[in-house]
CSV table of C-alpha atoms and ligand atoms in Angstrom, one decimal:
chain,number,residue,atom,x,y,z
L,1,UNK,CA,-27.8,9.5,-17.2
L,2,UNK,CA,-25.2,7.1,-18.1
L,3,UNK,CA,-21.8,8.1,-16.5
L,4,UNK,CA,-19.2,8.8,-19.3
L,5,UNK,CA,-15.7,6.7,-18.1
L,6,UNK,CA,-13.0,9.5,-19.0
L,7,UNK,CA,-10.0,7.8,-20.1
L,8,UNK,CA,-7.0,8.9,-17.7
L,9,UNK,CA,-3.5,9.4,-18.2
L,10,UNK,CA,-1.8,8.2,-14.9
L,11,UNK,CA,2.1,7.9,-14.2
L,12,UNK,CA,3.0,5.4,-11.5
L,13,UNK,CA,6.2,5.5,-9.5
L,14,UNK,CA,6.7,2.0,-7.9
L,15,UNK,CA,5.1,0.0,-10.6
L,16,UNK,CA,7.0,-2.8,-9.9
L,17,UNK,CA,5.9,-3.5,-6.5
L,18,UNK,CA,2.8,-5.0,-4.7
L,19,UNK,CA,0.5,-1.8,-4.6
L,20,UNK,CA,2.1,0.0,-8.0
L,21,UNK,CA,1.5,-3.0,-9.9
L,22,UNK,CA,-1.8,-3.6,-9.3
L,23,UNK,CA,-2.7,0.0,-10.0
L,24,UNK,CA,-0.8,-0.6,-13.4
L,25,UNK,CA,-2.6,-3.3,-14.4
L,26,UNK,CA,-6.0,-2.6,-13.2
L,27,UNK,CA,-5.7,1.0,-14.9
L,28,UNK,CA,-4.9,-0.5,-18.2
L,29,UNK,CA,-7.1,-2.9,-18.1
L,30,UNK,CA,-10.4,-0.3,-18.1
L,31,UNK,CA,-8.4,1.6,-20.8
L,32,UNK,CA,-6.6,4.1,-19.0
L,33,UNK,CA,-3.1,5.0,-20.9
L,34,UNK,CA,-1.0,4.2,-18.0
L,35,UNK,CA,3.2,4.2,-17.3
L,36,UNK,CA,4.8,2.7,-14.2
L,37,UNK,CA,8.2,2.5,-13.2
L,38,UNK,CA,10.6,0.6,-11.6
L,39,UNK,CA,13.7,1.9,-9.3
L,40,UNK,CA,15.9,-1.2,-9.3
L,41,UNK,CA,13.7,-4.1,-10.0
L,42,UNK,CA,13.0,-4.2,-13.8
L,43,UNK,CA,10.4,-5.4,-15.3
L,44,UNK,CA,8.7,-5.9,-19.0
L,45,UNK,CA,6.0,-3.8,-18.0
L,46,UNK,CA,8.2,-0.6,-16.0
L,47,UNK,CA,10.0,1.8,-17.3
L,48,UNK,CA,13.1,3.2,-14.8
L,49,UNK,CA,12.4,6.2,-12.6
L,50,UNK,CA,14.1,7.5,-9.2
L,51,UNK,CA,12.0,9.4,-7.1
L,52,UNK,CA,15.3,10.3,-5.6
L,53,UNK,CA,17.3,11.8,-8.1
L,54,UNK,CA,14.8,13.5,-10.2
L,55,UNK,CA,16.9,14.9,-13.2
L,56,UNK,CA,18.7,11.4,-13.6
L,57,UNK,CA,19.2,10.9,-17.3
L,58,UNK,CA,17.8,7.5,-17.2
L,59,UNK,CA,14.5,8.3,-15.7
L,60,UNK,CA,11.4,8.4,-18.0
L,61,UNK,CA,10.1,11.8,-18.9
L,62,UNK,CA,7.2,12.5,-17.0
L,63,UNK,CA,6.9,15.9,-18.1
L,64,UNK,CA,6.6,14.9,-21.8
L,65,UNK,CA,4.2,12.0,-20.9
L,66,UNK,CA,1.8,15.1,-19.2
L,67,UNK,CA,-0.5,13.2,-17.0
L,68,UNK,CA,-3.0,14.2,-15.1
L,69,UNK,CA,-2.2,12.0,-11.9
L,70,UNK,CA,1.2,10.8,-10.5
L,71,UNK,CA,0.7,8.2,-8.7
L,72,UNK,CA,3.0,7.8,-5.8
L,73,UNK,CA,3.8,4.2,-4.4
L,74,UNK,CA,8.1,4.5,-4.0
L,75,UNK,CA,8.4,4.1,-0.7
L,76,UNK,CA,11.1,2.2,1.7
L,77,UNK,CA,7.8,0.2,3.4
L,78,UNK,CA,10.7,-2.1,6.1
L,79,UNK,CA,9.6,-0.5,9.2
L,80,UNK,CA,12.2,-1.6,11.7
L,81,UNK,CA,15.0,-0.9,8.8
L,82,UNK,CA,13.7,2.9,9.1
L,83,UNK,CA,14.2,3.1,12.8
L,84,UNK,CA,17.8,2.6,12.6
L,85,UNK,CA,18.3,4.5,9.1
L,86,UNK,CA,16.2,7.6,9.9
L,87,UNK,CA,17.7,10.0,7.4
L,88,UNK,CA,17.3,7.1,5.0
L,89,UNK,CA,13.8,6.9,5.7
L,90,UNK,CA,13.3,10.6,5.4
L,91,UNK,CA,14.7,10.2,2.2
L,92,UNK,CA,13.1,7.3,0.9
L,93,UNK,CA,9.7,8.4,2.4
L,94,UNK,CA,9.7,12.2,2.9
L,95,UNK,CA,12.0,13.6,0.3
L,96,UNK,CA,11.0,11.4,-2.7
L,97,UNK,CA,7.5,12.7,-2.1
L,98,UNK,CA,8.2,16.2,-1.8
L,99,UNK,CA,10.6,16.0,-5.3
L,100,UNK,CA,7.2,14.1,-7.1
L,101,UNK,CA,5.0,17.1,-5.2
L,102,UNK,CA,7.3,19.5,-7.1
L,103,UNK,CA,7.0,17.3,-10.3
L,104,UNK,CA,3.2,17.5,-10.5
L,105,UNK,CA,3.0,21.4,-9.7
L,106,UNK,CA,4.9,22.4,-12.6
L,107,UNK,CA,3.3,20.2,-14.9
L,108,UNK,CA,-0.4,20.6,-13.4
L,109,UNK,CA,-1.0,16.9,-12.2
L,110,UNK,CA,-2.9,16.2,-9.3
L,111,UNK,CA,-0.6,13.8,-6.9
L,112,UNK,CA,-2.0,10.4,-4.9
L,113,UNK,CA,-0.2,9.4,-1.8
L,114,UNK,CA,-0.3,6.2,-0.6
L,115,UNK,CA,-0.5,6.3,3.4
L,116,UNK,CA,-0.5,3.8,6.4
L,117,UNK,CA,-2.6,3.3,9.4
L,118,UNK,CA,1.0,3.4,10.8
L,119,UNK,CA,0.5,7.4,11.9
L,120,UNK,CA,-1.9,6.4,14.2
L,121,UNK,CA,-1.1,4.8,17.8
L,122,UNK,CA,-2.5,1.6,17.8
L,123,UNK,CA,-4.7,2.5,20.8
L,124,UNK,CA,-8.2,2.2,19.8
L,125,UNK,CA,-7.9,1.1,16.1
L,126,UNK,CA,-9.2,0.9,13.3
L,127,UNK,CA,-9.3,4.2,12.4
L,128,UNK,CA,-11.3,7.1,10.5
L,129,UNK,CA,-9.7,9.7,8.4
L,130,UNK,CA,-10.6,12.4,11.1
L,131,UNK,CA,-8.9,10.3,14.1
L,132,UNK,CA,-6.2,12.2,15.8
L,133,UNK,CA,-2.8,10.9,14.8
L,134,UNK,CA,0.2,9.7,17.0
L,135,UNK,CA,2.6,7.9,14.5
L,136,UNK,CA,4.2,5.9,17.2
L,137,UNK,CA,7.8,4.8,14.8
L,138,UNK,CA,10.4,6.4,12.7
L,139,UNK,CA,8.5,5.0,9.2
L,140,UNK,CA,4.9,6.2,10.6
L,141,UNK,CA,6.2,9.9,11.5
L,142,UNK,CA,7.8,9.7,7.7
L,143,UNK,CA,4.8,8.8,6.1
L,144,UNK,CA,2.6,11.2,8.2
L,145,UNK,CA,5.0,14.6,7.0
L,146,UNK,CA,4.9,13.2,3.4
L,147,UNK,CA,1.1,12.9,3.2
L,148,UNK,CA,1.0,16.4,5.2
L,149,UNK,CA,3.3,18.1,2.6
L,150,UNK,CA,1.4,16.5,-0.4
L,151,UNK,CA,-2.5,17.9,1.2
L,152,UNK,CA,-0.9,21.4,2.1
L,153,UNK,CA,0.8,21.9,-1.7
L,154,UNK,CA,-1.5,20.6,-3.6
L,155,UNK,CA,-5.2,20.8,-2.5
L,156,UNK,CA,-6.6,18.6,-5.2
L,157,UNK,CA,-4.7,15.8,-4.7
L,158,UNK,CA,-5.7,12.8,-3.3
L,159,UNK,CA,-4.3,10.1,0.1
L,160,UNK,CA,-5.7,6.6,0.3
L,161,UNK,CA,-4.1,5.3,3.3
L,162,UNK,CA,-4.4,1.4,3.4
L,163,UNK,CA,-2.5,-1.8,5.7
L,164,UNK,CA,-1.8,-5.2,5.6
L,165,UNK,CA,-1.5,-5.5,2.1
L,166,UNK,CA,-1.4,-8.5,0.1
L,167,UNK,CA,-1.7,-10.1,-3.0
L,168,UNK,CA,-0.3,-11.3,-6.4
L,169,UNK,CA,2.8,-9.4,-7.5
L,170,UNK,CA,5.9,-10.2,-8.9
L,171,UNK,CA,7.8,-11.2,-6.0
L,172,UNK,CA,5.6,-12.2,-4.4
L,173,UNK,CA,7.0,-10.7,-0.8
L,174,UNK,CA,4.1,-10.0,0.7
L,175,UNK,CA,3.4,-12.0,4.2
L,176,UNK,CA,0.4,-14.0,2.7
L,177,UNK,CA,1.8,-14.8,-0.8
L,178,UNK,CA,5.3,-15.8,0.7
L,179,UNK,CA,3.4,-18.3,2.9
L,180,UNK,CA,1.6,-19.6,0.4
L,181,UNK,CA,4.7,-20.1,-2.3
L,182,UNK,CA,6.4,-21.8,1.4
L,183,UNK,CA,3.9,-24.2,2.0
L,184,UNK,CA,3.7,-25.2,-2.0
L,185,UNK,CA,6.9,-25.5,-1.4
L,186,UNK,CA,6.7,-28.0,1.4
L,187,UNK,CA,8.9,-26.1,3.0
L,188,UNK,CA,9.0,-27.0,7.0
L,189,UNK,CA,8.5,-23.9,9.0
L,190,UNK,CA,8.3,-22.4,12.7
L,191,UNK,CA,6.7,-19.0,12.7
L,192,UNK,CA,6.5,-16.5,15.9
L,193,UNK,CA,3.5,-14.3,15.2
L,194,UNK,CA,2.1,-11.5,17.3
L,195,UNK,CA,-1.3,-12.4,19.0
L,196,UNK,CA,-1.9,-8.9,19.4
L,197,UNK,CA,-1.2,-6.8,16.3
L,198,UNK,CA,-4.4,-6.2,15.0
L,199,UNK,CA,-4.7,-4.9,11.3
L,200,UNK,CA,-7.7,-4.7,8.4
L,201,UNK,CA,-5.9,-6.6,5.7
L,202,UNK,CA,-6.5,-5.7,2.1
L,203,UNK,CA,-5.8,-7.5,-1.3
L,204,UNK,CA,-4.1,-4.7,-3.5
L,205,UNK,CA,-6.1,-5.7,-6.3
L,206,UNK,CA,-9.3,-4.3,-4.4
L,207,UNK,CA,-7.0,-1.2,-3.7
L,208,UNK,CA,-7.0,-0.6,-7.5
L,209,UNK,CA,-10.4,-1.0,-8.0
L,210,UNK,CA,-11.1,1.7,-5.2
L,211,UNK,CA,-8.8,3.9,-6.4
L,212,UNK,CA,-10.0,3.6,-9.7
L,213,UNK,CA,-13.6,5.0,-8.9
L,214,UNK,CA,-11.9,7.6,-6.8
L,215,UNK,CA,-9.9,9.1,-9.4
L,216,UNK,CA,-12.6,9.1,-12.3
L,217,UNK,CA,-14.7,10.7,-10.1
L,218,UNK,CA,-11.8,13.3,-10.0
L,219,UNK,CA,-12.3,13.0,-5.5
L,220,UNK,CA,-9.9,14.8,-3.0
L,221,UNK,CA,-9.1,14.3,0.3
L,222,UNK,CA,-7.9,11.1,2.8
L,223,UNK,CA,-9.4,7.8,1.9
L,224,UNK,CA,-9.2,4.4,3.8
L,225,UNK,CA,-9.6,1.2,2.0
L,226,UNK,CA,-10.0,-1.5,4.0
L,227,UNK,CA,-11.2,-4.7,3.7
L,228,UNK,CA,-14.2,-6.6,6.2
L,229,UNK,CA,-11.5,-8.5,8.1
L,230,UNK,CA,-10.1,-7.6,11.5
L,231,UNK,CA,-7.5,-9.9,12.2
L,232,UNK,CA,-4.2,-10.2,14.0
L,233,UNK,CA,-1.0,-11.8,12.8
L,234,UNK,CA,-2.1,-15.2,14.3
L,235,UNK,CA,-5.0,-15.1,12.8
L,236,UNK,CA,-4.3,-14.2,9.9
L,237,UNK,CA,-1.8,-17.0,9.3
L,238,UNK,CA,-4.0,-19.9,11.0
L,239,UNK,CA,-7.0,-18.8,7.9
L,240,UNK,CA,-4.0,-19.2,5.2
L,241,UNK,CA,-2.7,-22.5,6.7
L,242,UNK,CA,-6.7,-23.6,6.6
L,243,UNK,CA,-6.9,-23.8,3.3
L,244,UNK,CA,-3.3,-26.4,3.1
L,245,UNK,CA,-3.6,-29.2,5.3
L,246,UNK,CA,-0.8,-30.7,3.7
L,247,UNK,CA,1.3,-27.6,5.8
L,248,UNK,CA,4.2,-27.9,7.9
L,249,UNK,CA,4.0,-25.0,9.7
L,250,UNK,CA,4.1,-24.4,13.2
L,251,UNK,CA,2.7,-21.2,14.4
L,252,UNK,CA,4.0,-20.0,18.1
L,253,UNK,CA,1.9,-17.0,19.5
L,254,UNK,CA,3.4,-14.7,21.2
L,255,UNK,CA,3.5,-10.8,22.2
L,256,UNK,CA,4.8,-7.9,20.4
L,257,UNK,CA,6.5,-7.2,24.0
L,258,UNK,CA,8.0,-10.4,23.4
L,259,UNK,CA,9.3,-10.1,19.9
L,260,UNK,CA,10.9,-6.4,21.0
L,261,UNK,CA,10.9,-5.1,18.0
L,262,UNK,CA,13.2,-2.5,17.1
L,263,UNK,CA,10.3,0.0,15.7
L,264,UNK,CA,6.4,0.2,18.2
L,265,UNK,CA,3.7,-0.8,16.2
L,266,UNK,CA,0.2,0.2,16.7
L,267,UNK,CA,-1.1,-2.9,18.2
L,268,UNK,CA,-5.4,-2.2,17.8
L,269,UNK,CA,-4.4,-0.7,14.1
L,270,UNK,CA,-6.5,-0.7,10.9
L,271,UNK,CA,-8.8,1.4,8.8
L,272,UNK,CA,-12.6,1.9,9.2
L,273,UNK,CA,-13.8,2.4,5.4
L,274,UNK,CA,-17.2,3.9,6.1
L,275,UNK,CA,-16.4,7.0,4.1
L,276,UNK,CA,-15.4,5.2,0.7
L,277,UNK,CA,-18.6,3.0,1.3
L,278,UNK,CA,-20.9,5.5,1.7
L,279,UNK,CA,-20.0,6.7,-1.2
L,280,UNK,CA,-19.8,3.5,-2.9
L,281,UNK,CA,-22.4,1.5,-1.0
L,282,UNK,CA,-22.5,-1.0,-4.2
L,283,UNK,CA,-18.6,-1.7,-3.9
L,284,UNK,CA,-17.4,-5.1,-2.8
L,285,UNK,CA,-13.8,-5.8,-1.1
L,286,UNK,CA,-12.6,-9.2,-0.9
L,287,UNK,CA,-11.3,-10.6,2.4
L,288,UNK,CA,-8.7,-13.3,3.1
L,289,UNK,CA,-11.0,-16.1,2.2
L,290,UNK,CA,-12.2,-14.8,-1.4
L,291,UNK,CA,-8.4,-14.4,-2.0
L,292,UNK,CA,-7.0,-18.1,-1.0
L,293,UNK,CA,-10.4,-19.3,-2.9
L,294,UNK,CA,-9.6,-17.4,-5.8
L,295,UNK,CA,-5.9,-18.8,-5.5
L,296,UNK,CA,-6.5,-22.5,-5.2
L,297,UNK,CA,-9.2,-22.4,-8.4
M,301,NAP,N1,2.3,-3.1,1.7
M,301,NAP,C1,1.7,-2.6,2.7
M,301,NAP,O1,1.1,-3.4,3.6
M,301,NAP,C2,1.5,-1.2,2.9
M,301,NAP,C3,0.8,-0.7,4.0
M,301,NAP,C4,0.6,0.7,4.2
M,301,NAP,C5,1.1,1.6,3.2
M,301,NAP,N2,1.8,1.1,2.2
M,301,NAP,C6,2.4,2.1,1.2
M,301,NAP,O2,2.0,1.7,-0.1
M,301,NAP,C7,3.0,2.1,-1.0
M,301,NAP,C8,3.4,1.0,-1.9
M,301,NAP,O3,3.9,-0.1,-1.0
M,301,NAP,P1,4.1,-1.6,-1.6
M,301,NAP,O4,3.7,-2.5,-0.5
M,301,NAP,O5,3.6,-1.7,-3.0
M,301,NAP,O6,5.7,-1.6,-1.6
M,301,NAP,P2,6.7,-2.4,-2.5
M,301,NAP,O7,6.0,-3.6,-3.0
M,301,NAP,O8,7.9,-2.5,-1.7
M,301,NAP,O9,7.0,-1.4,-3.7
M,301,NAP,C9,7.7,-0.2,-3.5
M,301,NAP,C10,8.0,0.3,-4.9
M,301,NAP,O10,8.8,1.5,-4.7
M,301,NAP,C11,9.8,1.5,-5.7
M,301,NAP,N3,10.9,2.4,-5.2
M,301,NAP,C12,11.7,2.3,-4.1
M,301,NAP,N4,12.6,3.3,-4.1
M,301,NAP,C13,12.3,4.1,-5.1
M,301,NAP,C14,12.9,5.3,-5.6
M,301,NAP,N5,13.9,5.9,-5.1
M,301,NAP,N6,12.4,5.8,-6.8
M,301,NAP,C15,11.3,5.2,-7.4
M,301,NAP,N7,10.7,4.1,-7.0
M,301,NAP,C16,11.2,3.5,-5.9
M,301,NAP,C17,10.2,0.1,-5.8
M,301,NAP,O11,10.9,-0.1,-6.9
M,301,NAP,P3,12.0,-1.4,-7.1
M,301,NAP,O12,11.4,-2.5,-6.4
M,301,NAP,O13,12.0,-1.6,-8.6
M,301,NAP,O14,13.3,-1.0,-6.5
M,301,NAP,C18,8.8,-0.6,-5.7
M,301,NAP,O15,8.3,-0.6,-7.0
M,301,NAP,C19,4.2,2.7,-0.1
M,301,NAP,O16,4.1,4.0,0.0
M,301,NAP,C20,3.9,2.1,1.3
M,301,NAP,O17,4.3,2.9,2.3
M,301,NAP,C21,2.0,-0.3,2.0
């Protein structure tokens, strides 16, 4: 029997960022009636909404919009900011979660949380749903309550956690997409990577298009999307520059020891996807090469 594709009402907070936007545009395009929002970055797509301050007069009325999913990508994602701003980051992170968890309750919607491999310990990644967690920094114990809070209020609602996401967007701040505008830019550059970060990078358009399925087919529960690749920092960067040979950049490996970072990072991080595939054996991610093909076309 042919499957019936339900339109969807979905709100999303951080429409005007990399994962929000995505989701906005993707959602519309299979006809979903979708609203994002912006917090201070407008755009002529977002209307204005702070997680933060829930009853400010400016913010769009959710309530009277009535959908059935909040979407939930506000987050403050600078990871070493968060160690030295922790209440900050419990806001940001912890609190603006729990005010949307409230949101949806009264007004029946089911919530999606947007997680990070970053609550596990980096010791023998990549990771499935049911590994034991260790968030190992300020912005990974953040993100770790918040998705707790969401599962424990509201049953049905849904967590994709995802990493190393890139992709078009606006602003284009993502590491891959500012490295690609630098090197069309000619710009000359010396870049100290970590050899031994180790991430599953994902293009947030492929994040949509998972999320998509999940939520028509109404599923619950912790999802990882992640992409075929399994790649460090270093790595990551020498595929990019493969594709300019024109570049000027100049990569130095080094260790995350090294680079002392102000916030530990899970150093064998990343997500193992086998539960979305198996229940989506037909579903295709991109990896980094499909992307800078798709790019330079
Ligand atoms: N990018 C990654 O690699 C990655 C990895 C793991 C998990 N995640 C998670 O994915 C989610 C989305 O991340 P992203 O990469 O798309 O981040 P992003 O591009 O920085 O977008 C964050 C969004 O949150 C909005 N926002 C910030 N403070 C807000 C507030 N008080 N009220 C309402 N909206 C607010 C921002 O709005 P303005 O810009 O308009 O201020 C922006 O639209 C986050 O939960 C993040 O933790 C991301």
């Amino acid at each position: 029997m042919a499957r019936i594709n339900l339109s969807m009402k979905v709100f999303i907070s951080g429409a005007s960022g990399l994962v929000g936007g995505n989701c906005f545009h993707f959602f519309k395009s299979v006809g979903w009636q979708v609203v994002g929002s912006h917090h201070s970055y407008a755009t002529d797509y977002t209307v204005p909404y702070n997680t933060l301050v829930p009853h400010h007069p400016s913010n769009f009325d959710i309530r009277a919009f009535n959908p059935d999913y909040i979407l939930h990508c506000g987050a403050l994602t600078w990871v070493d900011y968060c160690e030295d701003h922790v209440e900050e980051s419990f806001q940001k992170t912890v609190q603006s979660t729990k005010n949307l968890v409230e949101l949806a309750q009264s007004i029946g919607a089911k919530l999606i949380f947007i997680g990070t491999d970053y609550i596990f310990d980096g010791k023998n990644g990549p990771y499935s749903e049911n590994d034991p967690q260790n968030a190992l920094s300020v912005y990974g114990q953040h993100k770790l309550e918040a998705e707790q809070y969401v599962l424990s209020k509201i049953p049905k609602s849904l967590v994709l956690r995802i990493t190393n996401v890139y992709g078009k967007e606006l602003r284009n701040k993502n590491f891959v997409m500012r490295l690609i505008d630098n090197i069309n830019k000619g710009e000359k550059m010396e870049l100290k990577l970590p050899y031994d970060q180790y991430a599953t990078p994902v293009n947030a358009h492929d994040i949509a298009r998972a999320l998509q399925l999940l939520m028509r087919d109404r599923k619950e529960g912790v999802y990882h999307i992640a992409s075929t690749d399994y790649l460090n920092r270093v790595q990551l960067a020498q595929r990019i520059l493969s594709y300019f040979p024109q570049h000027k950049v100049k990569i130095e490996a080094i260790s995350t020891t090294e680079i002392n970072p102000p916030a530990a990072r899970p150093l064998l991080g990343g997500l193992r996807t086998d539960k979305f595939l198996s229940e989506y054996p037909t579903f295709q991610f991109g990896n980094v090469d499909d992307f800078l093909k798709q790019i330079l076309s």
